């Protein structure tokens, strides 16, 4: 069925591409994003969209030239050719793999000739800063990085634009609220305010239109979901509410399976409605697993990144993956600059099966070249499907940003 799904989308590609282009121009576009695609064979869905993506170091080296070219075009044609760029990174100063991502991002941004300066959003606890308010760090490949405090970086760099590679779970640093700064993506779309449920709300609306153009049930390119708010995972009554919602969702998935004669057991993921890094997430096959949750899982779902207490959850249809690499379960991750897919890789997990969260302990990454995806078992039509869904996610993210900043704020719309 996967081939039929990809075939339908590919056959309708002229209509889909023209519609997406119009919608992207209307909405204003985004600077960059990444997505996780789950491909079950009988359906495929974006299960996570990141507006401040790490992992650029995992993109195939042969795709980095095109990535730099697209970044150059976006900066030159859409953002007034900035000469000074401030890249605001996460406070992961001891994560050398994350710092390698920062190094690659700098390479992409500096291709235009711009000077790129680094800062964190907040001062890093436990680190000793030099006299110029900076930290001297090193990536996994031995590349040196000088990372300033935000206030110092703004004074030193006097940036034309600010690029965020920090999800702002802790909130927006006051200096980034200045009306004189042009910040991409909008700081108002950080995880302090952004909700996965809003993203999937917009995606469902857009997917319905796209699917109609392709003659598809939109379920084939989305995942069913429900939201539950004001939850304390340690309170029995709150877990019962979640369990009731889970039972209804599992029933809805089972009805779809029956409609399309899919011989598989439905499952879902219980997720925090905000946050990333695969935190605050639990696979569920029976609603009773939520009501009778053990202490270990309660602890997993009580707090997320930055020790933020989780009080809002989504229950999302589980999409198994048919992708395998070296006999291990895998999923495809794709990266966009603007509306162009510029890189991809497999996320592989040696410790998880095809129905579990692969963004967890045991994961490794395998880059693959976009233009040679067939050598990795992904045919041209299948890759078109993934890229189209990635654009759909990017457009959904743009609509999120517009709503969060109520069409005002210090992110100037990208209109080309």
Coordinates of C-alpha atoms in Angstrom, one line a residue:
X1 CA 0.0 0.0 0.0
X2 CA 3.0 2.3 0.6
X3 CA 3.7 2.3 -3.1
X4 CA 0.1 3.1 -3.9
X5 CA 0.2 6.0 -1.4
X6 CA 3.4 7.4 -2.8
X7 CA 2.1 6.9 -6.4
X8 CA -1.0 8.9 -5.7
X9 CA 0.9 11.8 -4.3
X10 CA 3.5 11.7 -7.0
X11 CA 0.8 11.6 -9.8
X12 CA -0.8 14.7 -8.3
X13 CA 2.6 16.5 -7.7
X14 CA 2.0 19.4 -10.1
X15 CA -1.3 20.3 -8.3
X16 CA 0.2 19.7 -4.8
X17 CA 3.4 21.7 -5.5
X18 CA 1.6 24.7 -6.9
X19 CA -0.8 24.7 -3.9
X20 CA 2.0 24.4 -1.4
X21 CA 3.9 27.2 -3.1
X22 CA 0.9 29.5 -2.9
X23 CA 0.2 28.7 0.8
X24 CA 3.9 29.2 1.7
X25 CA 4.0 32.6 0.0
X26 CA 0.8 33.6 1.8
X27 CA 2.0 32.5 5.2
X28 CA 5.5 34.0 5.1
X29 CA 7.6 30.9 5.3
X30 CA 10.0 29.7 8.0
X31 CA 13.7 29.9 8.3
X32 CA 14.3 26.2 9.0
X33 CA 12.8 23.1 10.5
X34 CA 13.2 19.3 10.8
X35 CA 10.7 16.5 11.0
X36 CA 10.6 12.8 12.0
X37 CA 8.7 10.7 9.5
X38 CA 7.1 7.3 10.5
X39 CA 6.4 5.1 7.5
X40 CA 4.2 2.1 8.2
X41 CA 3.8 0.9 4.7
X42 CA 0.0 1.3 4.8
X43 CA 0.4 5.0 5.9
X44 CA 3.0 7.6 6.7
X45 CA 2.9 10.6 9.1
X46 CA 5.0 13.4 10.5
X47 CA 5.2 12.6 14.2
X48 CA 7.4 15.5 15.3
X49 CA 8.3 18.9 13.9
X50 CA 11.2 20.9 15.4
X51 CA 11.4 24.7 14.8
X52 CA 14.9 25.0 16.3
X53 CA 16.5 21.8 14.9
X54 CA 19.8 20.3 16.0
X55 CA 21.4 17.5 14.1
X56 CA 22.7 19.3 11.1
X57 CA 26.0 17.5 11.6
X58 CA 24.1 14.2 10.7
X59 CA 23.3 15.5 7.2
X60 CA 25.3 13.7 4.4
X61 CA 28.4 15.7 3.6
X62 CA 27.5 15.6 -0.1
X63 CA 24.3 17.5 0.6
X64 CA 25.9 20.3 2.6
X65 CA 26.9 22.3 -0.5
X66 CA 23.3 22.4 -1.6
X67 CA 22.3 23.2 1.9
X68 CA 24.7 26.1 2.0
X69 CA 23.5 27.3 -1.4
X70 CA 19.8 27.3 -0.2
X71 CA 20.8 29.1 3.0
X72 CA 22.7 31.7 0.9
X73 CA 19.7 32.2 -1.3
X74 CA 17.4 32.6 1.7
X75 CA 19.7 35.1 3.4
X76 CA 20.5 37.1 0.3
X77 CA 17.1 37.2 -1.4
X78 CA 14.7 37.1 1.5
X79 CA 16.5 38.6 4.5
X80 CA 18.4 41.5 3.0
X81 CA 21.9 39.9 2.9
X82 CA 22.8 40.2 6.6
X83 CA 26.5 40.8 7.3
X84 CA 26.4 39.9 11.0
X85 CA 24.4 36.9 12.3
X86 CA 24.0 35.9 15.9
X87 CA 23.3 32.2 16.4
X88 CA 21.7 31.6 19.8
X89 CA 22.4 28.0 20.8
X90 CA 21.3 25.6 23.6
X91 CA 23.1 25.6 27.0
X92 CA 24.5 22.1 26.1
X93 CA 28.0 23.3 26.4
X94 CA 29.4 19.8 27.3
X95 CA 27.5 18.0 24.6
X96 CA 30.2 17.9 21.9
X97 CA 27.9 16.3 19.3
X98 CA 25.4 19.2 19.7
X99 CA 28.3 21.6 19.3
X100 CA 29.2 19.8 16.1
X101 CA 25.7 20.7 14.9
X102 CA 26.5 24.3 15.7
X103 CA 29.7 24.1 13.7
X104 CA 27.9 22.9 10.6
X105 CA 25.2 25.5 11.0
X106 CA 27.9 28.2 11.1
X107 CA 29.3 26.8 7.9
X108 CA 25.9 27.0 6.2
X109 CA 25.3 30.6 7.5
X110 CA 28.7 31.9 6.7
X111 CA 28.7 30.8 3.1
X112 CA 27.1 34.2 2.3
X113 CA 30.1 36.0 3.7
X114 CA 28.3 36.9 6.9
X115 CA 30.1 36.9 10.3
X116 CA 28.5 34.4 12.7
X117 CA 28.8 34.9 16.4
X118 CA 27.6 32.4 19.1
X119 CA 25.8 32.9 22.3
X120 CA 23.5 30.9 24.6
X121 CA 20.0 32.1 25.5
X122 CA 20.8 32.0 29.2
X123 CA 24.0 32.0 31.2
X124 CA 25.2 28.4 31.6
X125 CA 25.2 27.3 35.3
X126 CA 28.4 25.6 36.5
X127 CA 30.6 27.1 33.8
X128 CA 33.4 29.7 34.5
X129 CA 33.3 32.5 32.0
X130 CA 36.3 34.3 30.7
X131 CA 36.8 38.1 31.3
X132 CA 35.0 38.9 28.0
X133 CA 31.9 36.9 29.1
X134 CA 32.7 34.0 26.9
X135 CA 33.3 30.2 27.0
X136 CA 35.8 28.5 24.8
X137 CA 34.3 25.2 23.7
X138 CA 35.2 22.4 21.4
X139 CA 33.1 20.2 19.2
X140 CA 33.5 16.4 18.8
X141 CA 35.7 17.0 15.7
X142 CA 37.9 19.4 17.6
X143 CA 36.5 22.6 16.1
X144 CA 36.8 25.6 18.5
X145 CA 33.8 27.7 19.4
X146 CA 33.7 31.0 21.4
X147 CA 30.3 31.3 23.0
X148 CA 29.3 34.6 24.6
X149 CA 26.5 35.5 27.0
X150 CA 23.6 36.9 25.1
X151 CA 24.0 40.4 26.3
X152 CA 27.7 40.4 25.4
X153 CA 27.1 38.8 22.0
X154 CA 24.6 41.5 21.1
X155 CA 27.1 44.2 22.0
X156 CA 30.0 42.5 20.2
X157 CA 28.2 41.4 17.0
X158 CA 25.6 44.1 16.6
X159 CA 23.7 41.5 14.5
X160 CA 21.5 42.2 11.5
X161 CA 19.5 39.1 12.3
X162 CA 19.4 36.5 15.1
X163 CA 19.0 32.8 14.4
X164 CA 17.6 30.7 17.2
X165 CA 18.9 27.1 17.7
X166 CA 17.5 27.1 21.2
X167 CA 13.9 25.9 21.9
X168 CA 13.5 28.5 24.7
X169 CA 11.8 26.0 27.1
X170 CA 12.8 28.3 29.9
X171 CA 11.1 31.4 28.3
X172 CA 12.3 34.3 26.2
X173 CA 15.4 36.1 27.4
X174 CA 14.5 39.8 27.8
X175 CA 17.2 41.0 25.2
X176 CA 15.4 39.0 22.5
X177 CA 12.2 41.0 23.0
X178 CA 13.8 44.2 21.6
X179 CA 11.9 45.6 18.7
X180 CA 15.2 46.4 17.0
X181 CA 16.1 42.7 16.6
X182 CA 15.0 40.5 13.7
X183 CA 14.8 37.0 15.2
X184 CA 14.2 33.7 13.3
X185 CA 12.3 31.6 14.1
X186 CA 10.1 33.8 16.3
X187 CA 11.0 33.5 20.0
X188 CA 7.3 33.5 20.7
X189 CA 7.2 30.0 19.2
X190 CA 9.5 28.4 21.8
X191 CA 8.3 25.5 23.9
X192 CA 7.4 28.0 26.6
X193 CA 4.3 28.6 24.6
X194 CA 4.2 26.3 21.6
X195 CA 1.9 23.2 21.7
X196 CA 2.2 20.1 19.7
X197 CA -1.6 19.9 19.6
X198 CA -1.8 23.3 17.8
X199 CA 0.8 22.1 15.3
X200 CA -1.2 19.0 14.5
X201 CA -4.4 21.0 14.4
X202 CA -3.0 23.1 11.6
X203 CA -1.5 20.0 9.9
X204 CA -4.8 18.2 9.9
X205 CA -6.5 21.1 8.3
X206 CA -3.9 21.5 5.6
X207 CA -3.5 17.7 5.1
X208 CA -7.3 17.5 4.4
X209 CA -6.9 19.9 1.5
X210 CA -3.8 18.2 0.1
X211 CA -5.3 14.7 0.4
X212 CA -8.4 15.8 -1.4
X213 CA -6.2 17.0 -4.3
X214 CA -4.5 13.7 -4.4
X215 CA -7.7 11.6 -4.0
X216 CA -6.7 10.3 -0.6
X217 CA -8.2 9.8 2.9
X218 CA -6.1 12.3 4.9
X219 CA -5.6 9.6 7.6
X220 CA -3.0 8.1 5.3
X221 CA -0.7 11.1 5.8
X222 CA -1.6 12.1 9.4
X223 CA -2.0 10.6 12.8
X224 CA -5.1 10.7 14.9
X225 CA -4.7 12.4 18.3
X226 CA -6.5 13.8 21.3
X227 CA -5.4 16.4 23.9
X228 CA -6.0 16.4 27.7
X229 CA -5.1 19.5 29.7
X230 CA -4.7 20.2 33.5
X231 CA -3.3 16.8 34.3
X232 CA -1.2 15.7 37.3
X233 CA 0.1 12.3 36.3
X234 CA 0.4 11.4 40.0
X235 CA -3.4 11.8 40.6
X236 CA -5.5 8.7 39.9
X237 CA -8.5 10.7 38.6
X238 CA -6.3 12.5 36.1
X239 CA -4.9 9.3 34.8
X240 CA -8.4 7.9 34.5
X241 CA -9.3 10.9 32.3
X242 CA -6.2 10.1 30.1
X243 CA -7.1 6.5 30.0
X244 CA -10.7 7.2 28.9
X245 CA -9.3 9.4 26.1
X246 CA -6.8 6.7 25.2
X247 CA -9.6 4.1 24.9
X248 CA -11.6 6.3 22.6
X249 CA -8.5 7.0 20.4
X250 CA -7.6 3.3 20.2
X251 CA -11.1 2.6 19.2
X252 CA -10.9 5.2 16.4
X253 CA -7.6 3.7 15.1
X254 CA -9.1 0.2 15.2
X255 CA -12.0 1.5 13.0
X256 CA -9.6 2.8 10.5
X257 CA -7.7 -0.5 10.5
X258 CA -10.9 -2.3 9.9
X259 CA -12.0 0.1 7.1
X260 CA -8.7 -0.5 5.2
X261 CA -8.3 -4.2 6.2
X262 CA -5.1 -3.6 8.1
X263 CA -4.1 -6.6 10.2
X264 CA -2.3 -4.9 13.1
X265 CA -2.9 -4.0 16.7
X266 CA -3.5 -0.3 17.3
X267 CA -1.3 1.6 19.7
X268 CA -0.6 5.2 20.7
X269 CA 2.0 7.4 22.3
X270 CA 1.2 9.5 25.4
X271 CA 3.3 12.7 25.0
X272 CA 3.8 16.0 26.8
X273 CA 2.1 18.6 24.7
X274 CA 5.3 20.6 24.6
X275 CA 9.0 19.9 24.6
X276 CA 11.4 17.8 22.6
X277 CA 14.3 15.3 22.9
X278 CA 11.9 12.4 23.2
X279 CA 11.2 13.3 26.8
X280 CA 7.8 12.9 28.5
X281 CA 6.7 10.1 26.2
X282 CA 5.2 6.6 26.7
X283 CA 4.0 4.0 24.2
X284 CA 0.5 2.5 25.1
X285 CA -1.3 -0.5 23.7
X286 CA -4.1 -0.7 26.2
X287 CA -5.8 2.2 28.1
X288 CA -5.4 0.3 31.4
X289 CA -1.6 0.9 31.1
X290 CA -2.3 4.6 31.8
X291 CA -4.7 4.1 34.7
X292 CA -2.4 1.6 36.3
X293 CA 0.9 3.3 35.5
X294 CA 3.9 2.3 37.7
X295 CA 6.1 4.8 39.6
X296 CA 8.9 4.7 37.0
X297 CA 6.6 5.8 34.2
X298 CA 4.9 8.4 36.4
X299 CA 8.3 9.9 37.0
X300 CA 9.1 9.9 33.3
X301 CA 5.9 11.8 32.6
X302 CA 6.0 14.2 35.5
X303 CA 8.8 16.5 34.3
X304 CA 10.3 17.2 30.9
X305 CA 13.2 19.3 29.6
X306 CA 14.5 22.0 32.0
X307 CA 12.6 20.1 34.8
X308 CA 9.4 21.7 33.7
X309 CA 6.4 20.0 35.2
X310 CA 4.2 18.4 32.5
X311 CA 0.5 19.3 32.9
X312 CA -0.8 19.0 29.3
X313 CA -0.6 15.8 27.2
X314 CA -1.5 14.6 23.8
X315 CA -2.4 11.0 22.9
X316 CA -1.2 10.4 19.4
X317 CA -1.8 7.4 17.1
X318 CA 1.2 5.2 17.0
X319 CA 2.6 4.7 13.5
X320 CA 4.9 1.6 13.2
X321 CA 7.9 1.9 11.0
X322 CA 8.8 -0.5 8.2
X323 CA 12.2 1.2 7.7
X324 CA 15.1 -1.1 8.6
X325 CA 18.8 -0.5 8.6
X326 CA 21.1 -3.5 9.4
X327 CA 18.0 -5.3 10.7
X328 CA 17.3 -2.5 13.2
X329 CA 14.2 -0.3 13.4
X330 CA 14.7 3.1 11.8
X331 CA 12.9 6.3 10.8
X332 CA 13.7 9.1 8.4
X333 CA 14.5 12.6 9.6
X334 CA 14.4 15.4 7.0
X335 CA 15.7 19.0 7.3
X336 CA 14.4 22.2 5.6
X337 CA 15.9 25.6 4.9
X338 CA 13.0 27.7 3.9
X339 CA 10.7 25.4 2.0
X340 CA 13.5 23.3 0.5
X341 CA 14.5 19.9 1.9
X342 CA 18.3 20.1 2.2
X343 CA 19.3 17.0 4.1
X344 CA 18.2 13.7 5.7
X345 CA 19.4 10.8 7.7
X346 CA 18.1 7.6 9.4
X347 CA 17.6 7.5 13.1
X348 CA 18.3 3.9 14.1
X349 CA 17.8 2.4 17.5
X350 CA 19.4 -0.9 18.5
X351 CA 17.3 -1.2 21.6
X352 CA 13.8 -0.5 20.2
X353 CA 11.3 -2.3 18.0
X354 CA 9.1 -0.9 15.1
X355 CA 6.4 0.3 17.5
X356 CA 8.6 2.1 20.0
X357 CA 10.0 5.6 20.3
X358 CA 13.4 5.6 18.5
X359 CA 14.4 9.1 19.7
X360 CA 15.8 7.5 22.9
X361 CA 18.7 5.8 24.5
X362 CA 20.4 3.5 22.0
X363 CA 19.8 5.7 18.9
X364 CA 22.4 6.2 16.2
X365 CA 22.3 8.1 12.9
X366 CA 23.1 7.2 9.4
X367 CA 23.2 10.0 6.8
X368 CA 22.0 9.3 3.3
X369 CA 22.4 11.5 0.2
X370 CA 19.1 13.0 -1.0
X371 CA 19.8 12.4 -4.6
X372 CA 20.8 8.8 -4.1
X373 CA 18.0 7.7 -1.7
X374 CA 17.2 4.7 -3.9
X375 CA 20.5 3.2 -2.9
X376 CA 19.1 3.2 0.6
X377 CA 15.8 1.6 -0.3
X378 CA 13.8 4.8 -0.7
X379 CA 12.5 5.2 -4.3
X380 CA 11.9 8.6 -6.0
X381 CA 8.2 8.5 -5.4
X382 CA 8.6 7.6 -1.7
X383 CA 11.1 10.4 -1.3
X384 CA 8.7 12.9 -3.0
X385 CA 6.0 11.8 -0.4
X386 CA 8.4 12.5 2.5
X387 CA 9.4 15.9 1.1
X388 CA 5.8 16.9 0.5
X389 CA 4.9 15.9 4.0
X390 CA 7.9 17.9 5.3
X391 CA 6.7 21.0 3.4
X392 CA 3.3 20.5 4.9
X393 CA 4.8 20.4 8.4
X394 CA 6.8 23.5 7.7
X395 CA 3.6 25.3 6.5
X396 CA 1.8 24.1 9.7
X397 CA 4.7 25.5 11.8
X398 CA 4.4 28.9 10.0
X399 CA 0.7 29.1 10.8
X400 CA 1.6 28.3 14.5
X401 CA 4.1 31.1 14.5
X402 CA 1.5 33.5 13.0
X403 CA -1.0 32.6 15.7
X404 CA 1.5 32.8 18.6
X405 CA 2.7 36.2 17.7
X406 CA -0.8 37.3 16.6
X407 CA 0.9 38.5 13.4
X408 CA 3.1 40.9 15.3
X409 CA 6.5 40.6 16.8
X410 CA 10.2 40.8 15.8
X411 CA 10.3 38.1 13.3
X412 CA 9.9 39.8 9.9
X413 CA 7.9 37.5 7.5
X414 CA 10.0 35.5 5.0
X415 CA 8.2 36.3 1.8
X416 CA 10.1 34.6 -1.0

